[in-house]
mmCIF file of C-alpha atoms in Angstrom:
data_model
loop_
_atom_site.group_PDB
_atom_site.id
_atom_site.type_symbol
_atom_site.label_atom_id
_atom_site.label_comp_id
_atom_site.label_asym_id
_atom_site.label_seq_id
_atom_site.Cartn_x
_atom_site.Cartn_y
_atom_site.Cartn_z
ATOM 1 C CA MET A 1 0.000 0.000 0.000
ATOM 2 C CA LEU A 2 2.764 2.415 0.941
ATOM 3 C CA ARG A 3 4.684 1.570 -2.239
ATOM 4 C CA SER A 4 1.633 2.264 -4.411
ATOM 5 C CA ARG A 5 1.044 5.589 -2.681
ATOM 6 C CA LEU A 6 4.663 6.580 -3.204
ATOM 7 C CA SER A 7 4.623 5.569 -6.858
ATOM 8 C CA SER A 8 1.470 7.612 -7.460
ATOM 9 C CA PHE A 9 2.836 10.763 -5.776
ATOM 10 C CA PRO A 10 2.989 13.429 -8.530
ATOM 11 C CA GLY A 11 5.908 15.337 -6.992
ATOM 12 C CA ILE A 12 6.192 19.051 -6.236
ATOM 13 C CA THR A 13 7.630 20.371 -9.493
ATOM 14 C CA GLY A 14 5.324 22.997 -10.976
ATOM 15 C CA LYS A 15 3.255 23.418 -7.810
ATOM 16 C CA SER A 16 3.093 26.501 -5.603
ATOM 17 C CA LEU A 17 2.966 25.465 -1.946
ATOM 18 C CA ILE A 18 3.481 28.818 -0.269
ATOM 19 C CA GLU A 19 -0.229 29.569 0.135
ATOM 20 C CA GLN A 20 -0.421 26.650 2.561
ATOM 21 C CA VAL A 21 2.281 27.990 4.879
ATOM 22 C CA SER A 22 2.215 31.799 4.614
ATOM 23 C CA GLY A 23 0.548 33.522 7.542
ATOM 24 C CA LEU A 24 2.932 34.094 10.466
ATOM 25 C CA LYS A 25 2.028 37.121 12.585
ATOM 26 C CA GLU A 26 4.382 39.465 14.428
ATOM 27 C CA GLU A 27 2.938 38.492 17.789
ATOM 28 C CA ASP A 28 3.895 34.869 17.130
ATOM 29 C CA CYS A 29 7.565 35.896 17.256
ATOM 30 C CA PHE A 30 7.566 37.425 20.752
ATOM 31 C CA GLN A 31 8.912 40.682 19.355
ATOM 32 C CA GLU A 32 8.551 42.548 22.626
ATOM 33 C CA PHE A 33 10.997 40.202 24.391
ATOM 34 C CA VAL A 34 13.748 39.956 21.805
ATOM 35 C CA PRO A 35 15.151 43.399 20.831
ATOM 36 C CA ASN A 36 18.523 44.436 22.187
ATOM 37 C CA LEU A 37 17.644 48.076 22.817
ATOM 38 C CA LYS A 38 21.287 49.160 22.789
ATOM 39 C CA ARG A 39 21.536 47.934 19.205
ATOM 40 C CA LYS A 40 18.237 49.391 17.998
ATOM 41 C CA LYS A 41 18.810 50.635 14.466
ATOM 42 C CA GLU A 42 17.131 53.947 13.743
ATOM 43 C CA GLY A 43 14.856 53.784 10.721
ATOM 44 C CA CYS A 44 15.476 50.061 10.176
ATOM 45 C CA VAL A 45 12.014 48.713 9.401
ATOM 46 C CA VAL A 46 12.297 45.340 7.680
ATOM 47 C CA LEU A 47 9.362 43.900 5.786
ATOM 48 C CA VAL A 48 9.346 40.086 5.811
ATOM 49 C CA TYR A 49 7.580 38.691 2.748
ATOM 50 C CA ASP A 50 6.263 35.468 4.204
ATOM 51 C CA LEU A 51 6.687 32.442 1.943
ATOM 52 C CA GLY A 52 6.619 30.106 4.942
ATOM 53 C CA VAL A 53 9.003 32.034 7.158
ATOM 54 C CA LYS A 54 10.766 30.443 10.117
ATOM 55 C CA ARG A 55 10.243 32.326 13.366
ATOM 56 C CA ASN A 56 13.977 32.394 13.953
ATOM 57 C CA ILE A 57 14.484 34.614 10.887
ATOM 58 C CA VAL A 58 12.207 37.208 12.452
ATOM 59 C CA LYS A 59 13.820 36.807 15.876
ATOM 60 C CA THR A 60 17.280 37.238 14.363
ATOM 61 C CA LEU A 61 16.270 40.467 12.629
ATOM 62 C CA ILE A 62 14.731 41.817 15.827
ATOM 63 C CA GLY A 63 17.792 40.782 17.813
ATOM 64 C CA LEU A 64 19.938 42.750 15.368
ATOM 65 C CA GLY A 65 17.931 45.887 16.138
ATOM 66 C CA CYS A 66 15.249 45.929 13.436
ATOM 67 C CA SER A 67 11.559 46.619 13.636
ATOM 68 C CA VAL A 68 9.797 43.865 11.684
ATOM 69 C CA LYS A 69 6.572 43.841 9.692
ATOM 70 C CA ILE A 70 5.299 40.574 8.221
ATOM 71 C CA VAL A 71 3.125 40.426 5.104
ATOM 72 C CA GLY A 72 1.563 37.423 3.409
ATOM 73 C CA SER A 73 2.579 36.024 0.058
ATOM 74 C CA GLY A 74 -0.420 37.555 -1.705
ATOM 75 C CA THR A 75 0.520 41.137 -0.788
ATOM 76 C CA LYS A 76 0.859 43.646 -3.651
ATOM 77 C CA PHE A 77 3.938 45.856 -3.763
ATOM 78 C CA ALA A 78 1.791 48.995 -3.957
ATOM 79 C CA ASP A 79 0.181 48.053 -0.637
ATOM 80 C CA ILE A 80 3.422 48.230 1.370
ATOM 81 C CA LYS A 81 4.106 51.932 0.809
ATOM 82 C CA THR A 82 2.281 52.854 4.018
ATOM 83 C CA LEU A 83 4.364 50.445 6.126
ATOM 84 C CA GLY A 84 7.519 52.556 5.938
ATOM 85 C CA ALA A 85 9.754 49.610 5.087
ATOM 86 C CA SER A 86 13.427 50.356 4.534
ATOM 87 C CA GLY A 87 14.270 46.808 3.396
ATOM 88 C CA ILE A 88 12.611 43.518 2.443
ATOM 89 C CA VAL A 89 13.430 39.923 3.357
ATOM 90 C CA PHE A 90 12.001 37.235 1.085
ATOM 91 C CA SER A 91 11.745 34.276 3.413
ATOM 92 C CA ASN A 92 12.286 30.568 3.143
ATOM 93 C CA GLY A 93 9.437 28.343 2.053
ATOM 94 C CA PRO A 94 8.571 25.004 0.441
ATOM 95 C CA GLY A 95 8.514 23.675 -3.075
ATOM 96 C CA ASP A 96 9.176 24.856 -6.606
ATOM 97 C CA PRO A 97 9.767 28.632 -6.920
ATOM 98 C CA GLU A 98 8.692 28.992 -10.571
ATOM 99 C CA PRO A 99 4.900 28.801 -9.965
ATOM 100 C CA CYS A 100 5.152 31.570 -7.313
ATOM 101 C CA THR A 101 4.364 34.260 -9.870
ATOM 102 C CA GLU A 102 3.006 36.878 -7.460
ATOM 103 C CA ALA A 103 6.116 36.680 -5.292
ATOM 104 C CA ILE A 104 8.336 36.968 -8.370
ATOM 105 C CA LYS A 105 6.452 40.086 -9.534
ATOM 106 C CA PHE A 106 6.749 41.574 -6.046
ATOM 107 C CA ALA A 107 10.514 40.996 -6.078
ATOM 108 C CA GLN A 108 10.856 42.566 -9.520
ATOM 109 C CA LEU A 109 9.121 45.739 -8.332
ATOM 110 C CA ALA A 110 11.160 45.873 -5.122
ATOM 111 C CA ILE A 111 14.435 45.606 -7.039
ATOM 112 C CA LYS A 112 13.306 48.207 -9.579
ATOM 113 C CA ASP A 113 12.498 50.512 -6.651
ATOM 114 C CA ARG A 114 16.089 49.997 -5.402
ATOM 115 C CA MET A 115 14.793 48.605 -2.126
ATOM 116 C CA PRO A 116 17.451 46.702 -0.138
ATOM 117 C CA CYS A 117 16.462 43.030 -0.388
ATOM 118 C CA LEU A 118 17.607 39.763 1.138
ATOM 119 C CA GLY A 119 16.418 36.391 -0.140
ATOM 120 C CA ILE A 120 16.732 33.290 2.051
ATOM 121 C CA CYS A 121 16.301 29.750 0.682
ATOM 122 C CA LEU A 122 13.118 29.929 -1.451
ATOM 123 C CA GLY A 123 13.443 33.722 -1.292
ATOM 124 C CA HIS A 124 16.927 33.385 -2.819
ATOM 125 C CA GLN A 125 15.370 31.489 -5.733
ATOM 126 C CA ILE A 126 12.453 33.942 -6.067
ATOM 127 C CA ILE A 127 14.853 36.868 -6.456
ATOM 128 C CA SER A 128 16.835 34.887 -9.031
ATOM 129 C CA LEU A 129 13.694 34.318 -11.103
ATOM 130 C CA ALA A 130 12.759 37.990 -10.733
ATOM 131 C CA LEU A 131 16.091 38.828 -12.353
ATOM 132 C CA GLY A 132 15.367 36.594 -15.334
ATOM 133 C CA GLY A 133 17.292 33.595 -14.061
ATOM 134 C CA LYS A 134 16.257 29.961 -13.944
ATOM 135 C CA THR A 135 15.963 27.288 -11.276
ATOM 136 C CA VAL A 136 16.306 23.541 -11.735
ATOM 137 C CA LYS A 137 15.220 20.499 -9.740
ATOM 138 C CA MET A 138 18.170 18.840 -8.042
ATOM 139 C CA SER A 139 18.710 15.110 -8.416
ATOM 140 C CA VAL A 140 19.794 15.085 -4.762
ATOM 141 C CA GLY A 141 18.589 17.973 -2.609
ATOM 142 C CA HIS A 142 20.390 19.620 0.288
ATOM 143 C CA HIS A 143 18.886 18.613 3.631
ATOM 144 C CA GLY A 144 20.583 18.814 7.017
ATOM 145 C CA ALA A 145 22.663 20.964 9.343
ATOM 146 C CA ASN A 146 26.119 19.907 8.158
ATOM 147 C CA HIS A 147 26.547 21.543 4.733
ATOM 148 C CA PRO A 148 29.911 23.286 4.198
ATOM 149 C CA VAL A 149 29.722 26.573 2.299
ATOM 150 C CA VAL A 150 32.651 28.795 1.361
ATOM 151 C CA ASN A 151 32.574 32.596 1.292
ATOM 152 C CA LEU A 152 34.349 33.311 -2.004
ATOM 153 C CA ARG A 153 35.338 36.804 -0.860
ATOM 154 C CA THR A 154 37.160 35.738 2.282
ATOM 155 C CA GLY A 155 37.797 32.012 1.852
ATOM 156 C CA LYS A 156 36.051 31.382 5.164
ATOM 157 C CA ILE A 157 34.080 28.138 5.433
ATOM 158 C CA PHE A 158 30.761 27.857 7.275
ATOM 159 C CA ILE A 159 28.797 24.783 8.295
ATOM 160 C CA THR A 160 25.223 25.646 7.358
ATOM 161 C CA SER A 161 21.675 24.352 7.665
ATOM 162 C CA GLN A 162 19.980 23.622 4.337
ATOM 163 C CA ASN A 163 16.631 22.291 3.175
ATOM 164 C CA HIS A 164 15.937 22.676 -0.532
ATOM 165 C CA GLY A 165 15.368 20.560 -3.628
ATOM 166 C CA PHE A 166 15.769 23.270 -6.276
ATOM 167 C CA VAL A 167 18.832 25.303 -7.154
ATOM 168 C CA VAL A 168 19.626 28.473 -9.106
ATOM 169 C CA ASP A 169 21.119 28.024 -12.578
ATOM 170 C CA GLU A 170 24.041 30.430 -12.637
ATOM 171 C CA GLN A 171 24.577 30.734 -16.404
ATOM 172 C CA GLN A 172 22.847 34.117 -16.718
ATOM 173 C CA PHE A 173 24.232 35.620 -13.517
ATOM 174 C CA GLU A 174 27.790 36.588 -14.307
ATOM 175 C CA GLU A 175 26.991 40.016 -15.778
ATOM 176 C CA ILE A 176 24.623 41.246 -13.076
ATOM 177 C CA ALA A 177 25.726 39.495 -9.890
ATOM 178 C CA GLU A 178 28.768 38.485 -7.904
ATOM 179 C CA ILE A 179 28.627 34.902 -6.669
ATOM 180 C CA THR A 180 29.588 35.166 -2.988
ATOM 181 C CA HIS A 181 29.077 31.635 -1.639
ATOM 182 C CA ARG A 182 29.336 28.095 -2.989
ATOM 183 C CA SER A 183 28.567 24.641 -1.649
ATOM 184 C CA LEU A 184 31.641 22.539 -0.990
ATOM 185 C CA PHE A 185 29.541 19.414 -1.568
ATOM 186 C CA ASP A 186 28.515 20.042 -5.181
ATOM 187 C CA GLY A 187 29.669 23.552 -6.148
ATOM 188 C CA THR A 188 26.154 24.978 -6.493
ATOM 189 C CA ILE A 189 25.435 28.655 -5.858
ATOM 190 C CA GLN A 190 24.800 29.352 -2.189
ATOM 191 C CA GLY A 191 24.855 33.134 -2.260
ATOM 192 C CA TYR A 192 25.189 36.186 -4.472
ATOM 193 C CA ARG A 193 24.865 39.960 -4.429
ATOM 194 C CA LEU A 194 23.877 42.216 -7.307
ATOM 195 C CA LYS A 195 26.508 44.563 -8.682
ATOM 196 C CA LYS A 196 24.244 47.597 -9.192
ATOM 197 C CA PHE A 197 21.444 47.081 -6.659
ATOM 198 C CA PRO A 198 21.409 46.490 -2.858
ATOM 199 C CA VAL A 199 20.205 42.916 -3.242
ATOM 200 C CA PHE A 200 21.617 39.879 -1.429
ATOM 201 C CA ALA A 201 20.607 36.223 -1.480
ATOM 202 C CA PHE A 202 21.595 33.083 0.402
ATOM 203 C CA GLN A 203 20.408 29.552 -0.337
ATOM 204 C CA GLY A 204 20.903 28.102 3.138
ATOM 205 C CA HIS A 205 19.421 29.145 6.460
ATOM 206 C CA PRO A 206 21.651 31.762 8.149
ATOM 207 C CA GLU A 207 19.227 31.834 11.064
ATOM 208 C CA GLY A 208 19.535 28.051 11.489
ATOM 209 C CA CYS A 209 22.708 27.923 13.572
ATOM 210 C CA PRO A 210 22.529 25.500 16.517
ATOM 211 C CA GLY A 211 26.191 26.243 17.252
ATOM 212 C CA PRO A 212 28.317 29.142 15.914
ATOM 213 C CA GLN A 213 26.398 32.160 14.642
ATOM 214 C CA ASP A 214 29.048 33.565 12.305
ATOM 215 C CA ILE A 215 26.885 32.988 9.206
ATOM 216 C CA GLU A 216 24.702 35.817 10.562
ATOM 217 C CA GLU A 217 27.033 38.046 8.545
ATOM 218 C CA ILE A 218 24.478 37.481 5.758
ATOM 219 C CA PHE A 219 22.025 39.597 7.762
ATOM 220 C CA GLU A 220 24.695 42.156 8.657
ATOM 221 C CA ASP A 221 25.535 42.867 4.996
ATOM 222 C CA PHE A 222 21.843 43.393 4.254
ATOM 223 C CA LEU A 223 21.369 45.681 7.263
ATOM 224 C CA THR A 224 24.427 47.720 6.286
ATOM 225 C CA SER A 225 22.766 48.474 2.940
ATOM 226 C CA ILE A 226 19.639 49.616 4.807
ATOM 227 C CA GLU A 227 21.671 51.895 7.067
ATOM 228 C CA GLN A 228 23.328 53.438 4.022
ATOM 229 C CA LYS A 229 19.917 54.071 2.471
ATOM 230 C CA VAL A 230 18.564 55.616 5.688
ATOM 231 C CA GLU A 231 21.636 57.861 5.913
ATOM 232 C CA ILE A 232 21.152 59.089 2.335
ATOM 233 C CA LEU A 233 17.489 59.918 2.992
ATOM 234 C CA LYS A 234 18.224 61.993 6.109
#
C-alpha cells in the first residue's frame, strides 16, 4: 500500500505550496521580548515577505535591532508603501519557486524601486527568477545541518543548515551578480549579491545555527545596505 502511494505521488515540481504555509504574525515571534535596545537601528524597518518564514528569521532580525513587519505572500507591492519599510526579506518556504508568480512580480518591483532586499532559501530562488534567471530540480537535494559553504570573498568556510530541492542556474548571472558563496559538496550557488542594486541572497538558512552564529554576517551585509539608504534619505 505504501509503495503504491509513493509511486502515485505526482511530486512538487510545478506546484506553488506557499499559500499553505504563509501567515505568520508578528505576535507569534515574541517581538517585545527579543530586541537588544542598545543595538536598535534607527529607521530600520524590515518587511518580511512570508513564503513560509521560520520564526527564527524574524527573531534574528529583531535581535539585530530591526523593527519587523510581516506580510503574506499575496501582498501587492503597492500596498506596502504605508508600512515605511526600509528593506525587504524574502523568506524561506517550500517547493518549486517557478509557480510563485506573485512573489516573483513583487521581487521585480522591489528591485526596480532599489529597495534593499535579502532572499533566504526559497526567497533566494524567487529573487533569481525575478532577475530573469532559472531554477532547476536537483537530483539530490540539500537537507541537514552539516553543509559546508565557502565565502568566495574571504575564503572562510561555514557549516550551514539547508533544506531545498531546487537550485539556481548560474549561467545568466555573471553580468549582473557576484557569486559570494558556494557549496563545498557540489559547487552549487549558495549566495550572491547584485553589482548595481542592494540585493543579497543566500540559499541556506543563516538563522539556522545551533552552534556558531558567524553565518549571521548574511544579515549584517543586508542591514548595512539599509543603514546606508537611511543615511542618504536623512
